[in-house]
Short mmCIF file of C-alpha atoms and ligand atoms in Angstrom, two decimals:
data_model
loop_
_atom_site.label_atom_id
_atom_site.label_comp_id
_atom_site.label_asym_id
_atom_site.label_seq_id
_atom_site.Cartn_x
_atom_site.Cartn_y
_atom_site.Cartn_z
CA MET A 1 -10.35 -36.67 35.34
CA LYS A 2 -7.23 -34.53 33.50
CA VAL A 3 -4.97 -36.46 31.37
CA HIS A 4 -1.57 -35.87 30.44
CA LEU A 5 0.30 -37.94 27.71
CA THR A 6 4.02 -38.72 27.24
CA THR A 7 5.02 -39.83 23.85
CA LEU A 8 8.14 -41.43 22.98
CA GLY A 9 9.16 -42.95 19.62
CA CYS A 10 8.54 -42.24 16.18
CA PRO A 11 6.17 -39.72 13.96
CA LYS A 12 3.93 -42.93 13.77
CA ASN A 13 3.55 -42.94 17.55
CA GLN A 14 3.05 -39.34 17.26
CA VAL A 15 0.14 -39.82 15.09
CA ASP A 16 -1.23 -42.67 17.46
CA SER A 17 -1.06 -40.11 20.52
CA GLU A 18 -2.74 -37.12 18.81
CA LEU A 19 -5.52 -39.66 17.82
CA MET A 20 -6.05 -40.76 21.42
CA LEU A 21 -5.76 -37.10 22.56
CA GLY A 22 -8.59 -36.52 20.07
CA MET A 23 -10.82 -39.13 21.40
CA LEU A 24 -9.92 -38.10 25.09
CA GLY A 25 -10.98 -34.24 24.04
CA GLU A 26 -14.16 -35.30 22.44
CA ALA A 27 -15.02 -37.55 25.17
CA GLY A 28 -14.93 -34.29 27.38
CA PHE A 29 -11.99 -35.17 29.28
CA PRO A 30 -9.74 -32.01 30.03
CA LEU A 31 -6.08 -31.98 29.00
CA ALA A 32 -2.98 -31.44 31.36
CA GLU A 33 -0.04 -29.68 29.81
CA ARG A 34 2.27 -30.75 32.64
CA ALA A 35 2.27 -34.68 33.67
CA GLU A 36 2.44 -33.38 37.50
CA ASP A 37 -0.96 -31.64 36.97
CA ALA A 38 -2.65 -34.57 35.61
CA GLU A 39 -4.77 -37.43 37.34
CA CYS A 40 -4.25 -40.25 34.53
CA LEU A 41 -0.74 -40.39 32.95
CA ILE A 42 -0.48 -41.94 29.42
CA VAL A 43 2.71 -42.70 28.08
CA ASN A 44 2.97 -43.89 24.38
CA THR A 45 5.99 -45.91 24.23
CA CYS A 46 8.53 -47.46 21.82
CA ALA A 47 10.07 -50.80 21.35
CA PHE A 48 11.92 -50.45 18.31
CA ILE A 49 15.40 -51.06 19.92
CA ASP A 50 16.92 -52.27 23.14
CA ARG A 51 17.86 -48.22 23.87
CA ALA A 52 14.13 -47.24 23.27
CA ARG A 53 12.82 -49.93 25.14
CA GLU A 54 15.33 -48.81 28.00
CA GLU A 55 13.78 -45.21 27.67
CA SER A 56 10.11 -46.37 27.60
CA VAL A 57 10.71 -48.31 30.99
CA GLN A 58 12.72 -45.50 32.36
CA THR A 59 9.67 -43.04 31.46
CA ILE A 60 7.06 -45.39 33.10
CA LEU A 61 9.25 -45.38 36.15
CA ASP A 62 9.30 -41.74 36.56
CA LEU A 63 5.73 -41.60 35.76
CA ALA A 64 5.10 -43.87 38.50
CA GLN A 65 6.76 -41.64 41.38
CA LEU A 66 4.21 -38.88 40.38
CA LYS A 67 1.59 -41.03 41.46
CA GLU A 68 3.32 -41.29 44.88
CA ARG A 69 3.82 -37.74 45.24
CA GLY A 70 1.61 -35.91 42.34
CA SER A 71 -1.96 -35.42 41.90
CA ALA A 72 -1.95 -38.74 39.55
CA ARG A 73 -4.04 -41.60 40.46
CA ALA A 74 -3.67 -43.84 37.22
CA LEU A 75 -0.98 -44.82 35.01
CA ILE A 76 -1.64 -46.35 31.35
CA VAL A 77 1.04 -47.48 29.19
CA THR A 78 0.02 -47.90 25.47
CA GLY A 79 2.04 -48.28 21.99
CA CYS A 80 4.68 -50.72 20.80
CA LEU A 81 6.33 -51.94 24.02
CA THR A 82 2.64 -52.99 25.52
CA GLN A 83 1.80 -54.66 21.86
CA ARG A 84 4.88 -56.69 22.38
CA TYR A 85 5.22 -57.39 26.05
CA GLY A 86 1.98 -56.33 27.37
CA GLY A 87 1.73 -59.34 29.81
CA ASP A 88 4.94 -58.92 31.31
CA ILE A 89 4.55 -55.38 32.21
CA LEU A 90 1.59 -55.85 34.20
CA GLN A 91 2.89 -58.76 36.20
CA GLU A 92 6.30 -56.84 36.77
CA MET A 93 5.28 -53.24 37.09
CA PRO A 94 2.39 -53.25 39.45
CA GLU A 95 2.78 -49.37 39.30
CA VAL A 96 1.22 -49.49 35.91
CA ASP A 97 -2.92 -49.43 35.78
CA GLY A 98 -3.85 -50.49 32.63
CA ILE A 99 -2.32 -51.10 28.94
CA LEU A 100 -3.35 -50.85 25.27
CA GLY A 101 -1.43 -51.92 22.32
CA THR A 102 -1.13 -50.44 19.18
CA SER A 103 -4.56 -51.92 18.02
CA ASP A 104 -8.46 -50.70 19.43
CA LEU A 105 -6.87 -47.01 20.11
CA HIS A 106 -10.38 -45.80 20.65
CA ARG A 107 -10.19 -48.06 23.78
CA ILE A 108 -8.28 -45.34 25.55
CA VAL A 109 -11.57 -43.79 26.37
CA ASP A 110 -12.67 -46.56 28.20
CA LEU A 111 -9.25 -47.29 29.79
CA VAL A 112 -9.42 -43.77 31.40
CA LYS A 113 -12.79 -43.62 32.17
CA GLN A 114 -12.24 -46.96 34.54
CA ALA A 115 -9.27 -45.23 35.25
CA ALA A 116 -9.41 -46.15 39.30
CA GLY A 117 -10.07 -49.59 38.46
CA ARG A 118 -7.16 -51.67 38.20
CA HIS A 119 -5.55 -54.69 36.10
CA ASP A 120 -8.65 -56.29 35.06
CA TRP A 121 -9.39 -53.72 32.12
CA ALA A 122 -6.14 -53.98 30.44
CA THR A 123 -6.33 -54.56 26.59
CA SER A 124 -3.71 -55.52 23.82
CA ALA A 125 -5.49 -57.22 21.15
CA PRO A 126 -3.99 -58.27 18.16
CA PRO A 127 -2.65 -55.49 15.56
CA GLY A 128 -5.58 -54.51 13.48
CA TYR A 129 -6.44 -51.23 14.24
CA LEU A 130 -6.23 -48.25 11.40
CA TYR A 131 -7.89 -44.66 11.92
CA ASP A 132 -9.40 -43.04 9.48
CA ALA A 133 -10.17 -39.25 8.50
CA THR A 134 -13.23 -39.23 10.99
CA THR A 135 -11.17 -40.00 13.99
CA PRO A 136 -11.04 -36.70 16.24
CA ARG A 137 -7.14 -35.70 16.39
CA LEU A 138 -5.60 -33.36 18.67
CA LEU A 139 -2.61 -31.70 16.60
CA THR A 140 0.03 -31.64 19.52
CA GLY A 141 3.45 -30.03 17.83
CA ARG A 142 3.30 -26.19 17.77
CA VAL A 143 4.43 -26.65 14.12
CA PRO A 144 3.22 -26.50 10.86
CA TYR A 145 3.53 -29.95 9.68
CA ALA A 146 1.49 -33.05 10.60
CA TYR A 147 2.42 -36.65 10.09
CA VAL A 148 -0.29 -38.84 8.69
CA LYS A 149 -0.30 -42.66 8.79
CA ILE A 150 -0.86 -44.11 5.22
CA ALA A 151 -0.91 -47.86 5.97
CA GLU A 152 0.13 -49.42 8.93
CA GLY A 153 2.22 -52.91 9.24
CA CYS A 154 4.60 -54.57 6.95
CA ASP A 155 4.98 -57.61 4.96
CA MET A 156 8.92 -57.30 3.92
CA GLY A 157 10.14 -59.60 6.78
CA CYS A 158 13.67 -58.14 6.75
CA THR A 159 15.59 -60.18 9.15
CA PHE A 160 16.34 -57.39 11.86
CA CYS A 161 13.23 -55.95 11.95
CA ALA A 162 11.07 -56.94 14.64
CA ILE A 163 8.30 -53.93 13.63
CA PRO A 164 5.87 -56.70 11.88
CA GLN A 165 5.68 -58.83 14.96
CA PHE A 166 4.31 -56.39 16.40
CA ARG A 167 2.26 -54.05 14.03
CA GLY A 168 1.19 -56.62 11.90
CA ARG A 169 0.55 -57.06 8.39
CA HIS A 170 0.68 -54.56 5.89
CA ARG A 171 -2.80 -52.66 5.57
CA SER A 172 -3.63 -49.42 3.38
CA ARG A 173 -5.77 -46.82 4.14
CA PRO A 174 -8.63 -46.21 1.64
CA LEU A 175 -7.48 -43.24 -0.52
CA ALA A 176 -10.33 -41.27 -0.39
CA ASP A 177 -10.05 -41.31 3.42
CA VAL A 178 -6.29 -40.15 3.60
CA VAL A 179 -7.07 -37.41 0.51
CA ALA A 180 -9.94 -36.44 3.04
CA GLU A 181 -7.46 -36.25 6.13
CA VAL A 182 -5.17 -34.07 4.15
CA ASP A 183 -7.79 -32.01 2.96
CA GLY A 184 -8.73 -31.62 6.80
CA LEU A 185 -5.15 -30.48 7.73
CA ALA A 186 -4.79 -28.06 5.07
CA LYS A 187 -8.25 -26.50 6.23
CA ARG A 188 -6.94 -26.32 9.90
CA GLY A 189 -3.91 -24.44 8.60
CA VAL A 190 -1.36 -27.19 8.59
CA GLN A 191 1.14 -26.51 5.53
CA GLU A 192 3.01 -29.76 5.36
CA ALA A 193 1.71 -33.48 5.65
CA VAL A 194 4.35 -36.21 6.34
CA LEU A 195 3.05 -39.00 5.06
CA VAL A 196 4.34 -42.29 7.12
CA SER A 197 3.76 -46.22 7.04
CA GLN A 198 6.30 -48.94 7.68
CA ASP A 199 6.56 -49.40 4.33
CA THR A 200 5.37 -46.24 2.46
CA LEU A 201 5.95 -47.55 -1.31
CA ALA A 202 3.50 -50.83 -0.46
CA TYR A 203 0.85 -48.32 -0.24
CA GLY A 204 -2.12 -49.61 -2.16
CA LYS A 205 -0.87 -53.11 -2.96
CA ASP A 206 -3.65 -54.88 -0.68
CA LEU A 207 -6.77 -52.44 -1.77
CA ALA A 208 -8.82 -53.08 -5.04
CA GLY A 209 -8.08 -52.01 -8.42
CA ASN A 210 -4.31 -52.43 -8.53
CA GLY A 211 -3.28 -49.09 -7.46
CA ASP A 212 -0.34 -47.58 -6.00
CA ILE A 213 1.33 -44.99 -3.96
CA GLY A 214 1.56 -43.01 -7.11
CA ASP A 215 -2.52 -42.83 -7.17
CA LEU A 216 -2.62 -41.58 -3.87
CA LEU A 217 0.16 -38.78 -4.23
CA LEU A 218 -1.65 -37.61 -7.81
CA ALA A 219 -5.06 -37.60 -5.59
CA LEU A 220 -3.12 -36.11 -2.80
CA SER A 221 -1.70 -32.91 -5.59
CA ASP A 222 -5.24 -31.76 -5.83
CA THR A 223 -5.70 -30.93 -2.18
CA ARG A 224 -5.10 -27.65 -0.82
CA MET A 225 -1.78 -29.00 1.26
CA PRO A 226 1.03 -26.88 0.22
CA TRP A 227 3.66 -29.47 1.07
CA ILE A 228 3.40 -33.27 1.09
CA ARG A 229 6.10 -35.25 1.71
CA PRO A 230 6.20 -39.16 1.33
CA MET A 231 8.97 -40.96 3.83
CA TYR A 232 10.30 -44.57 4.19
CA LEU A 233 10.36 -45.75 0.65
CA HIS A 234 11.64 -49.07 0.30
CA PRO A 235 13.98 -49.33 -3.05
CA ALA A 236 12.48 -53.05 -3.95
CA HIS A 237 8.84 -51.55 -4.87
CA VAL A 238 10.42 -48.71 -7.19
CA ASN A 239 9.22 -49.34 -11.09
CA ASP A 240 8.85 -47.19 -14.22
CA ARG A 241 5.39 -46.97 -13.65
CA LEU A 242 5.79 -45.69 -10.25
CA VAL A 243 8.57 -43.09 -10.89
CA ASP A 244 6.38 -41.66 -13.83
CA LYS A 245 3.45 -40.72 -11.62
CA TRP A 246 5.84 -39.70 -8.60
CA ALA A 247 7.13 -37.08 -11.13
CA ARG A 248 3.82 -35.77 -12.40
CA ALA A 249 2.52 -35.91 -8.48
CA ARG A 250 2.88 -32.44 -6.91
CA VAL A 251 5.07 -33.69 -3.72
CA VAL A 252 8.41 -32.03 -2.70
CA PRO A 253 11.44 -32.97 -4.02
CA TYR A 254 12.58 -35.16 -1.67
CA VAL A 255 13.43 -39.04 -1.40
CA ASP A 256 13.63 -41.00 1.68
CA MET A 257 14.88 -44.42 0.77
CA PRO A 258 16.78 -46.68 3.41
CA VAL A 259 19.42 -48.77 1.32
CA GLN A 260 20.51 -50.54 4.71
CA HIS A 261 23.48 -52.34 2.84
CA ALA A 262 25.38 -52.41 -0.47
CA ASP A 263 26.88 -55.79 -0.32
CA ASP A 264 24.75 -58.21 -2.15
CA GLY A 265 25.49 -60.96 0.33
CA ILE A 266 24.60 -58.87 3.38
CA LEU A 267 21.44 -57.44 1.51
CA ARG A 268 20.44 -61.13 0.91
CA SER A 269 21.04 -62.01 4.31
CA MET A 270 18.66 -59.24 5.66
CA ARG A 271 16.30 -60.42 2.91
CA ARG A 272 16.03 -56.74 1.41
CA ALA A 273 14.95 -58.02 -1.97
CA VAL A 274 17.12 -55.76 -3.95
CA THR A 275 20.83 -55.57 -5.18
CA ALA A 276 23.32 -52.84 -4.76
CA ARG A 277 23.25 -52.29 -8.75
CA ARG A 278 19.49 -52.25 -8.87
CA MET A 279 19.98 -49.33 -5.88
CA LYS A 280 22.46 -47.65 -7.70
CA ASP A 281 19.87 -47.50 -10.98
CA VAL A 282 16.88 -46.50 -9.05
CA VAL A 283 18.71 -43.31 -7.35
CA ALA A 284 19.90 -42.52 -11.05
CA GLN A 285 16.61 -42.99 -12.38
CA LEU A 286 14.85 -40.76 -9.05
CA ARG A 287 17.48 -38.17 -9.64
CA ALA A 288 16.74 -37.77 -13.63
CA ALA A 289 12.91 -37.71 -13.12
CA ILE A 290 12.67 -35.10 -10.15
CA PRO A 291 14.90 -32.15 -10.76
CA GLY A 292 16.62 -30.78 -7.45
CA VAL A 293 15.53 -33.76 -5.83
CA THR A 294 17.40 -34.29 -2.36
CA MET A 295 17.86 -37.70 -1.78
CA ARG A 296 18.10 -39.03 1.94
CA THR A 297 19.11 -42.78 3.09
CA THR A 298 19.92 -44.88 6.00
CA VAL A 299 22.33 -47.84 6.44
CA LEU A 300 23.11 -50.51 8.96
CA VAL A 301 26.49 -51.69 10.10
CA GLY A 302 27.93 -54.26 12.01
CA PHE A 303 25.02 -56.85 10.68
CA PRO A 304 26.41 -60.56 11.17
CA GLY A 305 28.55 -61.72 8.54
CA GLU A 306 29.59 -58.36 7.55
CA THR A 307 33.47 -58.93 6.78
CA ASP A 308 35.86 -56.29 5.97
CA GLU A 309 35.27 -56.51 2.19
CA ALA A 310 31.46 -56.25 2.40
CA PHE A 311 31.80 -53.26 4.52
CA ALA A 312 34.55 -51.74 2.28
CA ARG A 313 31.60 -52.24 -0.55
CA LEU A 314 29.23 -50.40 1.44
CA LEU A 315 31.49 -47.36 2.08
CA ASP A 316 32.17 -47.26 -1.48
CA PHE A 317 28.75 -47.14 -2.27
CA VAL A 318 27.96 -44.37 -0.29
CA ASP A 319 30.80 -42.04 -1.45
CA ASP A 320 29.70 -43.02 -4.99
CA VAL A 321 26.15 -42.24 -4.81
CA ARG A 322 26.69 -39.03 -2.81
CA PHE A 323 23.17 -39.31 -0.80
CA GLU A 324 22.67 -35.60 0.40
CA ARG A 325 21.30 -37.22 3.93
CA LEU A 326 22.52 -40.19 5.26
CA GLY A 327 21.60 -41.80 8.81
CA VAL A 328 23.66 -44.78 9.81
CA PHE A 329 22.82 -47.32 12.92
CA THR A 330 24.94 -50.01 14.08
CA TYR A 331 23.02 -53.36 14.32
CA SER A 332 21.44 -54.99 17.51
CA PRO A 333 19.64 -58.22 17.85
CA GLU A 334 16.16 -58.10 18.17
CA GLU A 335 14.22 -60.63 20.12
CA GLY A 336 12.17 -63.03 17.81
CA THR A 337 13.91 -61.90 14.62
CA PRO A 338 15.90 -64.45 12.26
CA SER A 339 18.97 -62.41 12.39
CA VAL A 340 19.62 -63.19 16.16
CA THR A 341 20.52 -67.05 14.95
CA PHE A 342 22.79 -65.82 12.17
CA ALA A 343 26.78 -66.62 12.66
CA ASP A 344 29.69 -64.15 12.35
CA ALA A 345 28.37 -61.55 14.57
CA VAL A 346 30.23 -58.36 14.36
CA PRO A 347 32.13 -57.27 17.59
CA SER A 348 30.52 -54.11 19.25
CA GLU A 349 33.75 -52.00 18.83
CA VAL A 350 33.93 -53.19 14.80
CA ALA A 351 30.29 -51.95 14.70
CA ALA A 352 31.08 -48.72 15.94
CA GLU A 353 34.47 -47.69 14.02
CA ARG A 354 32.22 -48.56 11.00
CA ALA A 355 29.59 -46.44 11.73
CA ALA A 356 32.17 -43.57 12.38
CA LEU A 357 33.86 -44.31 9.07
CA VAL A 358 30.39 -44.15 7.34
CA GLN A 359 29.64 -40.65 9.06
CA GLU A 360 32.94 -39.81 7.82
CA THR A 361 32.54 -40.33 4.40
CA GLN A 362 29.06 -38.77 4.63
CA ASP A 363 30.22 -35.63 6.60
CA ARG A 364 32.47 -35.09 3.74
CA VAL A 365 29.72 -35.54 0.99
CA ALA A 366 27.19 -33.65 2.83
CA PHE A 367 29.19 -30.59 3.61
CA GLU A 368 30.37 -30.11 0.22
CA ARG A 369 26.55 -29.96 -0.79
CA GLN A 370 25.66 -28.00 2.03
CA ASP A 371 28.53 -25.30 1.05
CA ALA A 372 27.05 -25.50 -2.66
CA LEU A 373 23.90 -24.17 -1.47
CA VAL A 374 25.31 -20.83 -0.27
CA GLY A 375 23.96 -17.86 -2.41
CA THR A 376 20.76 -20.13 -3.58
CA VAL A 377 17.11 -18.80 -2.96
CA HIS A 378 14.55 -20.94 -1.89
CA ASP A 379 11.22 -21.20 -0.78
CA VAL A 380 11.01 -22.19 3.17
CA LEU A 381 8.30 -23.16 5.88
CA VAL A 382 8.84 -21.41 9.16
CA ASP A 383 8.45 -23.66 11.78
CA GLY A 384 8.83 -21.69 14.51
CA ARG A 385 11.06 -19.60 16.86
CA SER A 386 14.73 -20.81 17.04
CA GLU A 387 16.40 -23.15 19.29
CA ASP A 388 19.32 -21.57 18.84
CA ARG A 389 19.25 -18.10 20.93
CA ALA A 390 21.35 -16.76 18.11
CA PHE A 391 18.86 -16.49 15.37
CA ALA A 392 14.95 -15.40 16.27
CA PHE A 393 13.47 -18.14 13.99
CA GLU A 394 14.27 -21.56 12.05
CA ALA A 395 12.55 -22.93 8.81
CA ARG A 396 13.05 -25.55 6.28
CA THR A 397 13.59 -25.78 2.81
CA ALA A 398 11.97 -28.85 0.75
CA GLY A 399 14.94 -30.44 1.01
CA GLN A 400 14.93 -30.82 4.74
CA ALA A 401 12.67 -33.19 6.60
CA PRO A 402 11.04 -32.16 9.90
CA GLU A 403 12.86 -33.52 12.86
CA ILE A 404 15.66 -35.55 11.02
CA ASP A 405 17.38 -33.26 8.93
CA GLY A 406 18.90 -29.73 9.81
CA VAL A 407 17.35 -26.39 9.41
CA VAL A 408 17.91 -22.95 8.19
CA TYR A 409 18.24 -20.23 11.02
CA LEU A 410 16.72 -17.33 10.09
CA ARG A 411 18.03 -13.26 10.31
CA GLY A 412 15.32 -10.96 10.48
CA ARG A 413 11.44 -11.23 11.34
CA PHE A 414 9.30 -14.05 9.91
CA THR A 415 6.15 -15.31 10.82
CA PRO A 416 5.87 -18.90 11.93
CA GLY A 417 3.60 -21.41 10.15
CA ARG A 418 4.13 -19.05 7.10
CA PHE A 419 6.29 -19.80 3.69
CA ALA A 420 9.00 -17.39 2.90
CA ARG A 421 11.62 -16.69 0.21
CA VAL A 422 15.19 -16.61 1.55
CA ARG A 423 18.75 -16.80 0.24
CA ILE A 424 21.44 -19.00 1.82
CA THR A 425 24.25 -16.97 3.48
CA GLU A 426 26.15 -19.35 5.02
CA ALA A 427 26.55 -23.28 5.84
CA GLN A 428 27.25 -24.15 9.36
CA GLY A 429 27.94 -28.03 8.89
CA TYR A 430 24.38 -30.03 8.58
CA GLU A 431 22.47 -26.54 9.39
CA LEU A 432 21.98 -23.46 7.09
CA VAL A 433 21.86 -19.55 7.85
CA GLY A 434 19.58 -17.61 5.60
CA GLU A 435 18.01 -13.97 5.19
CA ARG A 436 14.85 -12.87 3.60
CA GLU A 437 15.52 -12.39 0.00
S1 LIG B 1 10.84 -52.75 5.42
FE1 LIG B 1 11.10 -51.79 7.16
S2 LIG B 1 9.32 -52.16 8.70
FE2 LIG B 1 9.41 -53.61 7.14
S3 LIG B 1 10.57 -55.55 7.92
FE3 LIG B 1 11.97 -54.29 6.87
S4 LIG B 1 13.00 -52.46 8.01
FE4 LIG B 1 11.22 -53.66 9.36
#
């Protein structure tokens, strides 16, 4: 039975998809590149916010049509949407033959084997599964980087976030197992390991031995992986011991630290366990400890109770700290989270205006920083052919994370998947242009 898998959502989902494809490949199921050619369709869904849920449902409906007019005989839905709403999906979408949550990924092989059957084999166990380095994994991207999930779940309990409800409590993979996976990826030619989890700096807190993410980064420094990039760093977990280990570890000089807000009242109500003052100190400490560091953050505007004054404090913070990169989101009330009951909702048009103001401030800061890069020389990783027809290839500096930051468009000939030394010749908004040095 030929299988096709569609992945929606974040890099953590992409890892799950690659593991499922690896397990299916090992079990002897051929993979179809196009959904139209498959007999079994799998869609790995996202349920992070309303928009993601809508996209997931629409994808399920689109794929379901292939069961009527294509070669598909079965449709299996996996991921966060089924972890959260499994029963409802089976009841309300008869076109779905089976479901699997974010746990028990290996059950995908049984599900596909039984794909001629129907609903009685659906499974959505409580979240618990975490893969290990021996789990087969098919790398789906034609890119030189791979995501490595070092932990799963989150204990932080931010009042706007539904993730802990369906990804469960925080649990870390054993250090040696992550090291083995990263080593294995390096042997397969991967040039960059992007370390992901819901709460990356909480890594190790649940393992014996009082270890932390710093120990993992130091151990990974001894692997052959050229670039190691940890993502999603909660500022509340930063301490001197961690900064010291981070500075000694061989990781790219890049810090992705979502601050979410900078008004202490809102931070308290979001339950972020950190103050604006403390976050400023953390940023200053990291900038001092990691020469040439690029800092990325995320902010959330329109949270209930965000007054004009509270928003002004956030805007000042963004202007003051001058993050190199910033993503701004507007608050959306997520079912089952504490914040849906909070008073003083911010009208959506006000939230959108505030998001635009943050973006405007950030554009100014970011474009100045981009312009300052013109004339500088960098080692870049060539991701592959360029999507922009004006250039043949595109690459990234250590300060550009895959898929969320800009790229360096390259003039001239380069080899995909290799590093090259280039001089930046131009800045075009959030993108750069470079040529061989
Ligand atoms: S730390 Fe991140 S994943 Fe955890 S509850 Fe907060 S926003 Fe959600």
